[in-house]
C-alpha atoms as one frame of an Amber mdcrd trajectory, in Angstrom:
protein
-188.694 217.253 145.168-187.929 215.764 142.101-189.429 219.220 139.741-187.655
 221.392 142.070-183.997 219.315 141.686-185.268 219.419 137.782-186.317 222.680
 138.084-183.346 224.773 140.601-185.863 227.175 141.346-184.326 226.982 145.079
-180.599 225.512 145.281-180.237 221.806 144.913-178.704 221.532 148.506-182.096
 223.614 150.198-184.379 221.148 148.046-182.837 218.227 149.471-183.059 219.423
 153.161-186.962 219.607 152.580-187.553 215.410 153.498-186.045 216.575 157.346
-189.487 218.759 157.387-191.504 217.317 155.300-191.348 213.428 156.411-192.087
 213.907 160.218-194.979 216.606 159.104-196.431 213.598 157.302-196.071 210.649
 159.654-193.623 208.864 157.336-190.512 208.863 159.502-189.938 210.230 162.886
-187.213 212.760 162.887-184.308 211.437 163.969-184.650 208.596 161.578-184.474
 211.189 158.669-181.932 213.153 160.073-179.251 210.208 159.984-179.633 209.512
 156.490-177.821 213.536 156.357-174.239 212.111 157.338-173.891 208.135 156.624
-170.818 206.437 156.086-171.117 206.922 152.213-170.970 210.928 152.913-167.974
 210.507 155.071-166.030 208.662 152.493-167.141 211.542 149.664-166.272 214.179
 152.403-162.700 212.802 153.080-161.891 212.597 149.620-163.250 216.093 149.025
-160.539 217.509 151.313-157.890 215.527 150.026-158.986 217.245 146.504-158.680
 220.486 148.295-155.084 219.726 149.611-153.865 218.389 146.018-155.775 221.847
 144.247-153.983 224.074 147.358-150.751 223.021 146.988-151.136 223.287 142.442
-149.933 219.212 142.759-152.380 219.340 139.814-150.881 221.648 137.830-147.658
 220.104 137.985-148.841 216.884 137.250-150.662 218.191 134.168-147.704 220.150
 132.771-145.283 217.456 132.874-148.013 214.750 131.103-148.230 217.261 128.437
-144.806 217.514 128.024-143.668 214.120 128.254-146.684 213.077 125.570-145.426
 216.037 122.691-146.695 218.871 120.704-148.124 217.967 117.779-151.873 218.624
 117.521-153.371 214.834 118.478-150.792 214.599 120.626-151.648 217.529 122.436
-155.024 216.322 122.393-154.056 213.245 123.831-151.803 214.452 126.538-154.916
 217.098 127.287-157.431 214.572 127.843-155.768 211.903 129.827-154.198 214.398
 132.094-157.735 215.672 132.414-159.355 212.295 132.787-156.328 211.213 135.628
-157.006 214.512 137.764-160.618 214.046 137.697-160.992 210.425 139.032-159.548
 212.420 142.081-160.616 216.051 142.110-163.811 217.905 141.042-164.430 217.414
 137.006-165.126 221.453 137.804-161.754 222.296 139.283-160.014 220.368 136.695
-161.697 221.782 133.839-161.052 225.287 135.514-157.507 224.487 135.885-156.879
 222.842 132.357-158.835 225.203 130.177-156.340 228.493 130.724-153.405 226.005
 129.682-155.045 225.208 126.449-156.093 228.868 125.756-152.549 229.897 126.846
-151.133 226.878 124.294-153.360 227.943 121.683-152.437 231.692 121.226-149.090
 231.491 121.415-149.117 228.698 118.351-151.489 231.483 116.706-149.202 234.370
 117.081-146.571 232.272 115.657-148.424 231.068 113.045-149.071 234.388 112.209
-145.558 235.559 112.297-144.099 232.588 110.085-147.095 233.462 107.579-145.839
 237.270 107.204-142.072 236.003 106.952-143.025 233.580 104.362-145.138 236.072
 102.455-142.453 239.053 102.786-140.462 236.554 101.061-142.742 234.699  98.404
-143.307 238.548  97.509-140.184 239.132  96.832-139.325 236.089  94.732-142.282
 237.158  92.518-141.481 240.502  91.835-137.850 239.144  90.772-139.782 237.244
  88.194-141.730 239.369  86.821-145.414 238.097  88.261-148.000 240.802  89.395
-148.482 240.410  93.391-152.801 240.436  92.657-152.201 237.355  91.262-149.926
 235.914  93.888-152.291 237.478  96.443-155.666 235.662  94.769-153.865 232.445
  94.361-152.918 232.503  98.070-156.205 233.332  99.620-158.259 230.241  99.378
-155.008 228.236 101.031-154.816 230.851 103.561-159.054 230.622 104.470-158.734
 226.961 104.608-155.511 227.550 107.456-157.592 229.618 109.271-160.616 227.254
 109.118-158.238 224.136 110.076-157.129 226.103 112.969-160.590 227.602 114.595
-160.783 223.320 114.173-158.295 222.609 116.442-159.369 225.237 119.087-162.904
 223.318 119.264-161.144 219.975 119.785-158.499 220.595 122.173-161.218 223.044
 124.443-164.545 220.383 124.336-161.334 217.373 124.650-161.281 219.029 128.493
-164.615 218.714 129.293-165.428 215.548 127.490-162.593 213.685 129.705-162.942
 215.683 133.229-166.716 213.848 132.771-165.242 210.275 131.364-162.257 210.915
 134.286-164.845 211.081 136.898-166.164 207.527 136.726-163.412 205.804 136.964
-163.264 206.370 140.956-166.160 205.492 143.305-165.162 209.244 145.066-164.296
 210.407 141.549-168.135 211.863 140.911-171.572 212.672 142.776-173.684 209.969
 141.295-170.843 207.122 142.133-171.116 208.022 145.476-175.106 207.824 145.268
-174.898 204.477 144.150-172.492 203.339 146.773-174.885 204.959 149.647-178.568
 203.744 147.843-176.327 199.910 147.573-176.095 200.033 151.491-179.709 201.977
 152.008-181.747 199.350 149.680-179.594 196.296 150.140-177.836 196.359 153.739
-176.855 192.599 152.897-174.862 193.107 149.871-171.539 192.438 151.660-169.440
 195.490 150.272-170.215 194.099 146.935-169.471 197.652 145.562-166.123 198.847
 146.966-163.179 200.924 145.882-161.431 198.405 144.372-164.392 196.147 142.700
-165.443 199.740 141.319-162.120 200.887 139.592-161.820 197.166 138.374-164.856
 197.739 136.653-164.681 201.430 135.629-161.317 202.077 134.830-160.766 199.876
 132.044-164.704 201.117 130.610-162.763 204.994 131.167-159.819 203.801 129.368
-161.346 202.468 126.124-164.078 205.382 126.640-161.250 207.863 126.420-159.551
 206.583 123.496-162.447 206.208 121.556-163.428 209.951 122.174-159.884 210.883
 121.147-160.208 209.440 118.016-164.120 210.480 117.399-163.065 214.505 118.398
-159.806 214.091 115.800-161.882 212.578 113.141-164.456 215.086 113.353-161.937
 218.679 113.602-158.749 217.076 112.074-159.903 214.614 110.178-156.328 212.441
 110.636-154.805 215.372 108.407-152.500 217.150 111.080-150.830 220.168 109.271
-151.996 223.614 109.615-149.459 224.508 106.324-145.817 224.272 105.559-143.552
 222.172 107.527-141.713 224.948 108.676-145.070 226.490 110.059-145.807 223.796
 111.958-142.434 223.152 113.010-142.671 226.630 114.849-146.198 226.013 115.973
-144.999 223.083 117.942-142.022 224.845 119.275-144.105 227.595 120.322-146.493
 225.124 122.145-143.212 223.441 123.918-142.370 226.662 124.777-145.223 227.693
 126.571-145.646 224.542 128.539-142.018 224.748 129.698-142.563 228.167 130.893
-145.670 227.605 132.882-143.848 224.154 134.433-141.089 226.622 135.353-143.426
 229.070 137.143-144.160 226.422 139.810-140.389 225.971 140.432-138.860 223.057
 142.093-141.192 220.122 144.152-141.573 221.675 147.361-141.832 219.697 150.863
-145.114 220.450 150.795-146.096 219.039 147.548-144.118 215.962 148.627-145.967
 215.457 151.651-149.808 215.436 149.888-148.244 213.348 147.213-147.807 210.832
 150.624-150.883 211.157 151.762-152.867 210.525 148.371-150.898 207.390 147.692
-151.312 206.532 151.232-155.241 206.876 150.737-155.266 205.032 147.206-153.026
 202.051 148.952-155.220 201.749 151.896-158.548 201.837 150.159-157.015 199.266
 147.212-155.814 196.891 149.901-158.622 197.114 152.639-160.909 194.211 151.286
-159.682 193.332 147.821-161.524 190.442 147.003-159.595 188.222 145.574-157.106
 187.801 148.966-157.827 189.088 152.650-157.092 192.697 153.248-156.118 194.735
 155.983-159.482 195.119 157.458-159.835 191.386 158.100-156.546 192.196 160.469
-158.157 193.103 163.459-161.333 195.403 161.989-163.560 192.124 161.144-165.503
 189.950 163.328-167.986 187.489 161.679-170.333 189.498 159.079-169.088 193.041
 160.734-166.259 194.740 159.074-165.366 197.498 161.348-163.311 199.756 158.814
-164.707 201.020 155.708-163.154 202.943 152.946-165.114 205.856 154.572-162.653
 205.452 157.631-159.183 205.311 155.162-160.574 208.342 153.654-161.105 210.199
 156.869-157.933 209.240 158.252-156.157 210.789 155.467-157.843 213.986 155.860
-157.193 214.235 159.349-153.650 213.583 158.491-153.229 216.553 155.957-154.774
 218.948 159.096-151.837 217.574 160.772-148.452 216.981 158.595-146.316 219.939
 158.529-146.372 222.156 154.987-142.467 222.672 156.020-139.404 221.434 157.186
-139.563 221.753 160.945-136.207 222.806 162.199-133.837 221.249 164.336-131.078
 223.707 164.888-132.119 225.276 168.143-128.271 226.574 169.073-127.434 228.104
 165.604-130.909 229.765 165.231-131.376 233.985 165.012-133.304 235.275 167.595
-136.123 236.188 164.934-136.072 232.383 164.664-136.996 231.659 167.746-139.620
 233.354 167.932-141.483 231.416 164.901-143.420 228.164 166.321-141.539 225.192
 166.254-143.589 223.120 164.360-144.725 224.363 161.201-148.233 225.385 159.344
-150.080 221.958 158.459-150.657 221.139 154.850-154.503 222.406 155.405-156.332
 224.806 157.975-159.833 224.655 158.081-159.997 228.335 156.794-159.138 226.628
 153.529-161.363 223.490 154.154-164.057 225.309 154.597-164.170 227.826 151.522
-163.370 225.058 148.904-165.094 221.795 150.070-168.441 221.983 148.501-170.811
 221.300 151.297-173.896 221.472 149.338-173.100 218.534 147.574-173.037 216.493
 150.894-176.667 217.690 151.704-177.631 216.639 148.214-176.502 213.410 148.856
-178.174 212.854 152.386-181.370 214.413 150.871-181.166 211.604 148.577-180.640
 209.396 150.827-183.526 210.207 153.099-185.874 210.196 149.899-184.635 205.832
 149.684-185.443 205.526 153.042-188.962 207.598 153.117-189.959 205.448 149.877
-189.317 202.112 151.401-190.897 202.987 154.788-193.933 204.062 153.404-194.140
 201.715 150.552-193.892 203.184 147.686-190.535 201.469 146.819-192.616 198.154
 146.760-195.593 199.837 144.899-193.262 200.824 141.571-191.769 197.417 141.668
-195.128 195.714 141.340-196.316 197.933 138.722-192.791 197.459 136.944-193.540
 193.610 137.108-194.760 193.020 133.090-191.765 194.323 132.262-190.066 190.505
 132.817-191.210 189.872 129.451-188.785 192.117 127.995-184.639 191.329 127.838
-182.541 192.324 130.374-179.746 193.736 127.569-182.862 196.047 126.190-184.204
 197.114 129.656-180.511 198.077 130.489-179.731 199.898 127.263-183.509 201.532
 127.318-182.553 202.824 130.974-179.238 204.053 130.203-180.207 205.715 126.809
-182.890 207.799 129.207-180.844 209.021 132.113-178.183 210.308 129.559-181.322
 211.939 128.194-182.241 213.667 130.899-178.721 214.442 132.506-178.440 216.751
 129.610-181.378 218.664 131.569-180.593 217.643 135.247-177.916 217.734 138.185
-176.561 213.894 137.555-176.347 213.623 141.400-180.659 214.350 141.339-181.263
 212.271 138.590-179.386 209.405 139.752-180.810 210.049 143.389-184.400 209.859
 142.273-184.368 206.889 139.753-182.019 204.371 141.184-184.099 203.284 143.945
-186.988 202.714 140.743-184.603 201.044 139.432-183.676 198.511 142.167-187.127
 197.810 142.979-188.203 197.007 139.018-184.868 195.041 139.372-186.407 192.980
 142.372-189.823 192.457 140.922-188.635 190.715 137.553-185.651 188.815 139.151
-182.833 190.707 137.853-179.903 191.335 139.475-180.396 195.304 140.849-176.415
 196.109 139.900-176.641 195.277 135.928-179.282 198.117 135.620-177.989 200.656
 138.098-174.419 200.508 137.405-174.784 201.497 133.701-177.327 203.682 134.314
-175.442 205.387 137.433-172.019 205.990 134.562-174.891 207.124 132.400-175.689
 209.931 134.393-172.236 211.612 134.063-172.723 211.466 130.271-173.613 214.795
 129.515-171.901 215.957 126.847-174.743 217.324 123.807-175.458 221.137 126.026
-173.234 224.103 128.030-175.925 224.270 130.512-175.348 220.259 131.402-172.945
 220.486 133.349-170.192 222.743 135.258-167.241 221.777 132.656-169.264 222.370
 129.538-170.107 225.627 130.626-166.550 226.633 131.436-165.215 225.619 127.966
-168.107 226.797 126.312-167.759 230.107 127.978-163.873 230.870 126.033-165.976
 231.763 122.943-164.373 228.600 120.501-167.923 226.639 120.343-171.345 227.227
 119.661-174.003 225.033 120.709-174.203 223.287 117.672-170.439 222.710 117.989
-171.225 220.547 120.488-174.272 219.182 119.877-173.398 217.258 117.170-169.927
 216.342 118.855-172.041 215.040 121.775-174.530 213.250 120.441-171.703 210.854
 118.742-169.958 211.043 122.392-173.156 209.634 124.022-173.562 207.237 121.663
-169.841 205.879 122.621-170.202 206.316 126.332-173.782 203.787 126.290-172.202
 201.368 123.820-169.100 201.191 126.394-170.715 200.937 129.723-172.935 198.529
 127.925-170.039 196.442 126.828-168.160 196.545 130.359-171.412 195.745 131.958
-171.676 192.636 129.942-168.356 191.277 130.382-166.066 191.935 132.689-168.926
 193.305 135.417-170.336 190.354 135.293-167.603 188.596 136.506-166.480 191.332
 139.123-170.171 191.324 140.481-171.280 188.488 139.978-174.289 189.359 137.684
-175.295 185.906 136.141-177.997 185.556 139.088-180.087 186.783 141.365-178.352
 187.493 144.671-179.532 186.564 148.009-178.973 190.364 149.101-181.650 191.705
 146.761-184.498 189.746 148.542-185.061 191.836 151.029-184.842 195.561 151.658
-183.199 197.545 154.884-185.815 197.792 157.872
């Protein structure tokens, strides 16, 4: 399993259905045991938040949010930049890093040739003119033309520049965005489901909220650093493309075009008001279910003893049932002043989603991948093999914790470069927690970096789905971003390392060795 998720030579989803044959041929599980691991509570929660994604992408709530964060932030090259990436970074800790990317991208491109064509215009005007003042004195336009031509090269350089950082800004953040959420990316998810398969006594340790405590802040500082890495290495601080009155039109021209797109989408419609009601109703819920640090709403009437009744699995199905249900209209009232063509029209309106919709843009696969994953945990600890690496992993107590964890984070972002970061993370966090078991460290403070390590793959187009998008508008070559992601990996280990190693310790608890990671599930 693990050359063919390495490999694709059949779909990831397919390879991942193969333990429901291949564990009952070979004695390891019976079937139905297998066959659970397919739909667990951690592929509920992913699939509930999937179709709220769905409603926010069907309704453009995305769009609009975008827009009006690039507006608000301003015009100006890093500012663009800036607005670019944290609008990308917000939308992707809630929808696909894909969908994002393929929703931000045609805004940049759209932003970026109208400042050209401008440019281009205020360069003729200004040479029509500088021309013209020349000939008055006397000068021969050669010379004016060869004293211009290096200045004009070096625009045109400074500009291809600023088309490579404001296109890999969108993919660099849609992948940063993505942690920052526990639904926000596949190998969050994995973590969350290999937590309850390994350690079934861990008590909820990793949560919504105990993971955006964590993750958010690490996305936060990861962000800003990359802004200021990807503006150092195409602007170099220096933000003018040429005169003032150049870039003075090149920023009006970039207003502009945001405006106009904003405008296309027209005022916020009932519809758009009522999935902006149901997301903050999800985020509320799963933020004040079991909080930690008071009682939440579970501990109501959904907790007896150890059992906690309601997970964030439940809040997120909830909300997706609601958004089948909530009307994309006003539903009117006016039964005596209504047209007879009225009356005819259902009473209650279209819901926000039909499954029509639900079906085409959820992507399923990715919940097969996950149970696949799942049922490879649970075939390695039933026949062994889970306790076989951690014995042979045992020597390793000799080395430190802080090397082990930046050894194993430095590899997976390695090899995510190469690999779906849902398969990698499937196949080597259960390693992980059993060489964490043998040597007495606590499983969390080498999965958890290693897990945000998997979504660092920034160095190739092929890595992942955003890379290829941006890389695919003809702006980069590979060596573009090779050397831009090299530096970006560097940043996103030395953060996760940092977070890991102060305020995760405290949020989990990391200082010893739990109770929870004594024993495995049976």
């Amino acid at each position: 399993m693990a050359v063919y998720w390495c490999t694709e030579v059949i779909p990831l989803a397919v390879t991942a259905l193969l333990p429901a044959l291949l564990f009952p041929l070979f004695k390891i599980l019976d079937s139905k045991q297998v066959s659970i691991q397919y739909m667990k509570d951690t592929n509920m929660l992913f699939l509930g938040g999937l179709i709220v994604a769905v409603a926010v992408e069907h309704w453009n709530l995305h769009k609009r949010i975008a827009l009006r964060t690039l507006l608000w932030v301003g015009t100006k090259p890093a500012q663009l930049m800036l607005g670019f990436m944290g609008a990308t970074a917000f939308l992707s800790m809630w929808i696909s890093n894909t969908a994002t990317t393929a929703m931000m991208v045609p805004i940049v491109e759209a932003v970026l040739q109208q400042m050209e064509a401008t440019s281009a215009a205020t360069e003729a005007s200004l040479g029509t003119l500088e021309l013209a003042e020349k000939g008055k004195a006397g000068e021969l336009p050669g010379n004016q033309a060869t004293l211009e031509g290096p200045s004009a090269r070096q625009q045109e350089v400074n500009r291809k520049k600023v088309c490579k950082a404001l296109t890999l800004c969108i993919c660099y953040s849609a992948s940063i965005g993505g942690t920052a959420t526990l639904t926000g990316t596949g190998p969050n998810v994995v973590l969350l489901g290999q937590m309850q398969e390994l350690f079934p006594d861990s008590k909820d340790i990793v949560n919504f909220a105990s993971w955006f405590g964590f993750a958010f802040p690490n996305m936060l500082i990861m962000l800003l650093l990359s802004w200021f890495w990807l503006r150092f290495m195409y602007m170099r601080f220096d933000l003018s493309w040429g005169c003032s009155l150049e870039k003075k039109s090149e920023e009006k021209s970039a207003h502009e075009v945001l405006w106009a797109e904003y405008r296309k989408l027209g005022p916020l419609s009932f519809a758009e008001i009522n999935v902006l009601l149901c997301f903050f109703l999800l985020v509320g819920l799963w933020f004040t279910r079991d909080p930690g640090f008071m009682p939440g709403w579970v501990s109501i009437a959904w907790a007896e003893g150890k059992t906690k009744y309601a997970s964030d699995a439940t809040v997120a199905i909830f909300v997706a049932i609601l958004l089948f249900i909530m009307p994309s209209q006003k539903p009117k009232f006016n039964f005596c002043s209504q047209t007879e063509e009225e009356r005819k029209t259902p009473f209650y309106p279209p819901p926000l989603l039909n499954w029509k919709v639900a079906q085409e843009k959820v992507p399923w696969g990715i919940v097969l991948l996950l149970g696949g994953g799942f049922a490879v945990a649970k075939g390695c600890e039933a026949s062994g093999l889970s306790e076989w690496m951690g014995k042979q992993m045992e020597p390793l107590h000799t080395v430190s914790p802080t090397a082990i964890t930046l050894i194993m984070s430095s590899l997976i972002a390695v090899l995510t470069e190469c690999t779906s970061n849902v398969a990698t993370t499937t196949l080597f966090l259960p390693i992980f927690a059993s060489m964490s078991r043998s040597i007495g460290l606590n499983p969390l403070y080498i999965m958890i970096p290693c897990t945000l390590s998997s979504s660092f793959a920034f160095m190739l187009p092929v890595a992942t789905p955003p890379n290829a998008i941006v890389f695919s508008y003809g702006h980069l070559k590979v060596s573009d971003m090779m050397k831009t992601g090299l530096i970006m990996n560097v940043i996103g280990i030395t953060c996760s390392f940092l977070a890991i190693n102060t305020w995760g310790r405290v949020i989990f608890d990391l200082d010893q060795f739990p109770a929870w990671a004594n024993v495995t599930a049976h």
